Amino acid sequence: MDKKVVFSGVQPSGLLTVGNYIGAIRNFHTLQEEYDCYYCVVDMHAITVTQVPKDLREKTFQVLSLYLASGLDPEKATVFIQSHVPAHAELNWVLNCFTYMGQLNRMTQYKDKAVKHQDNLNAGLFTYPVLMASDILLYQTSYVPVGEDQRQHLELTRDIAQRFNARYSPTFEVPEGLIAKEMGKIMSLKDPESKMSKSDPDENASIFVLDDEDTIVRKIRRSVTDSEANFCYRDEQPGLKNLIHIYQAFSDESVENIVKHYEGSSYNQFKEDLAQLIYQKLSPVQERYKELMGDKKHLEEIYRIGSEKASYQANKTLRKVYKKVGFLPR
Ligand code: TYM
């Protein structure tokens, strides 16, 4: 029997944070045995905000290397770059014609980005979720491992798939998200009410996957908690709650155990331990990352093979779609 398909993507739009790592990337390799996995570096999404070409190329290599450094095996999973598979852009056009303006207007990520990028409010930023739907639907995807912030985009993807299937005949698998409950939304270290984000101008608000030990220790020490001096896991202490989620992610311990262990001790002790835990878990990833980044030829081989495999599957779906909408065969 054919394996079910998993698809996910990460934008090469900045340094990756532990939010990206916990919410998405570290889960990717755990799925590669059981599912037919496609992991894409979504460079086409990245140009919806201004990018310096040279930096974009480097960041694309960085995301690819981090995929591999965190355990993805290119023999098992298909790892590729979005712009190398033209079917993404082609399906995007068709699906644009099956998405209503009203739906896109309701996307909260667009609303947030529109405020931040007033000087470059381009149409790509608005239709961004349609390209994301194309990514997912091209591979007949069943599961999409992402963070909580992508939930609304996934709902839209399901909606577009269902609309197309109902208008013609079953064409797309209707995908489901794999979104971790608490760890799907890691918050800023400076403002626990907002998401940790690679585009946050305050670099102390995020731990980056490539941060060194001293930087991790400093950022965790200075992270915002509260003045209650009572080690509890509750909504009223959102800074501490967020740190507990990060601890949980890196230790695989339950919240109850963590709270039991630190009850009565100072936040400082917990923060020191947390910083060490993060560093211990990230440093092997950083080592592998450095090795991979030192051999660009090898990375190129991996992404070329990946895009061939991806193109084969993507084109199968695209041909079906073109036929159904009434385009003449080539
Ligand atoms: P991006 O590049 O912003 O983020 C990559 C992944 O990291 C997750 N994430 C988080 N998880 C937990 N806590 C956080 N603070 C946090 N910040 C980010 C994101 O949810 C995402 O899973 N639109 C997508 C990229 C994309 C995609 C796709 C994803 C394009 N096409 C198809 C899945 C399937 C994005 O901007 O992710």
mmCIF file of C-alpha atoms in Angstrom, residues 9 30 32 37 45 64 77 105 159 168 181 208 234 254 256 259 270 276 278 294 299:
data_model
loop_
_atom_site.group_PDB
_atom_site.id
_atom_site.type_symbol
_atom_site.label_atom_id
_atom_site.label_comp_id
_atom_site.label_asym_id
_atom_site.label_seq_id
_atom_site.Cartn_x
_atom_site.Cartn_y
_atom_site.Cartn_z
ATOM 1 C CA GLY A 9 7.949 24.181 4.129
ATOM 2 C CA THR A 30 10.327 11.703 12.988
ATOM 3 C CA GLN A 32 10.263 10.177 7.422
ATOM 4 C CA CYS A 37 7.723 13.134 3.117
ATOM 5 C CA HIS A 45 7.200 32.833 -0.488
ATOM 6 C CA LEU A 64 18.314 23.245 3.553
ATOM 7 C CA ALA A 77 12.531 12.236 2.470
ATOM 8 C CA ASN A 105 -8.945 39.466 3.340
ATOM 9 C CA ASP A 159 -11.431 24.863 1.600
ATOM 10 C CA TYR A 168 -15.112 18.858 -10.902
ATOM 11 C CA LYS A 181 -0.866 21.806 21.262
ATOM 12 C CA PHE A 208 18.205 31.365 17.079
ATOM 13 C CA ARG A 234 -0.528 29.023 34.606
ATOM 14 C CA SER A 254 5.930 16.466 31.087
ATOM 15 C CA GLU A 256 3.923 18.195 35.724
ATOM 16 C CA VAL A 259 6.906 21.941 37.801
ATOM 17 C CA PHE A 270 15.454 27.134 36.194
ATOM 18 C CA GLN A 276 22.179 24.578 29.273
ATOM 19 C CA ILE A 278 18.897 24.254 24.898
ATOM 20 C CA GLY A 294 31.038 23.796 4.102
ATOM 21 C CA LEU A 299 23.930 20.393 -0.995
#
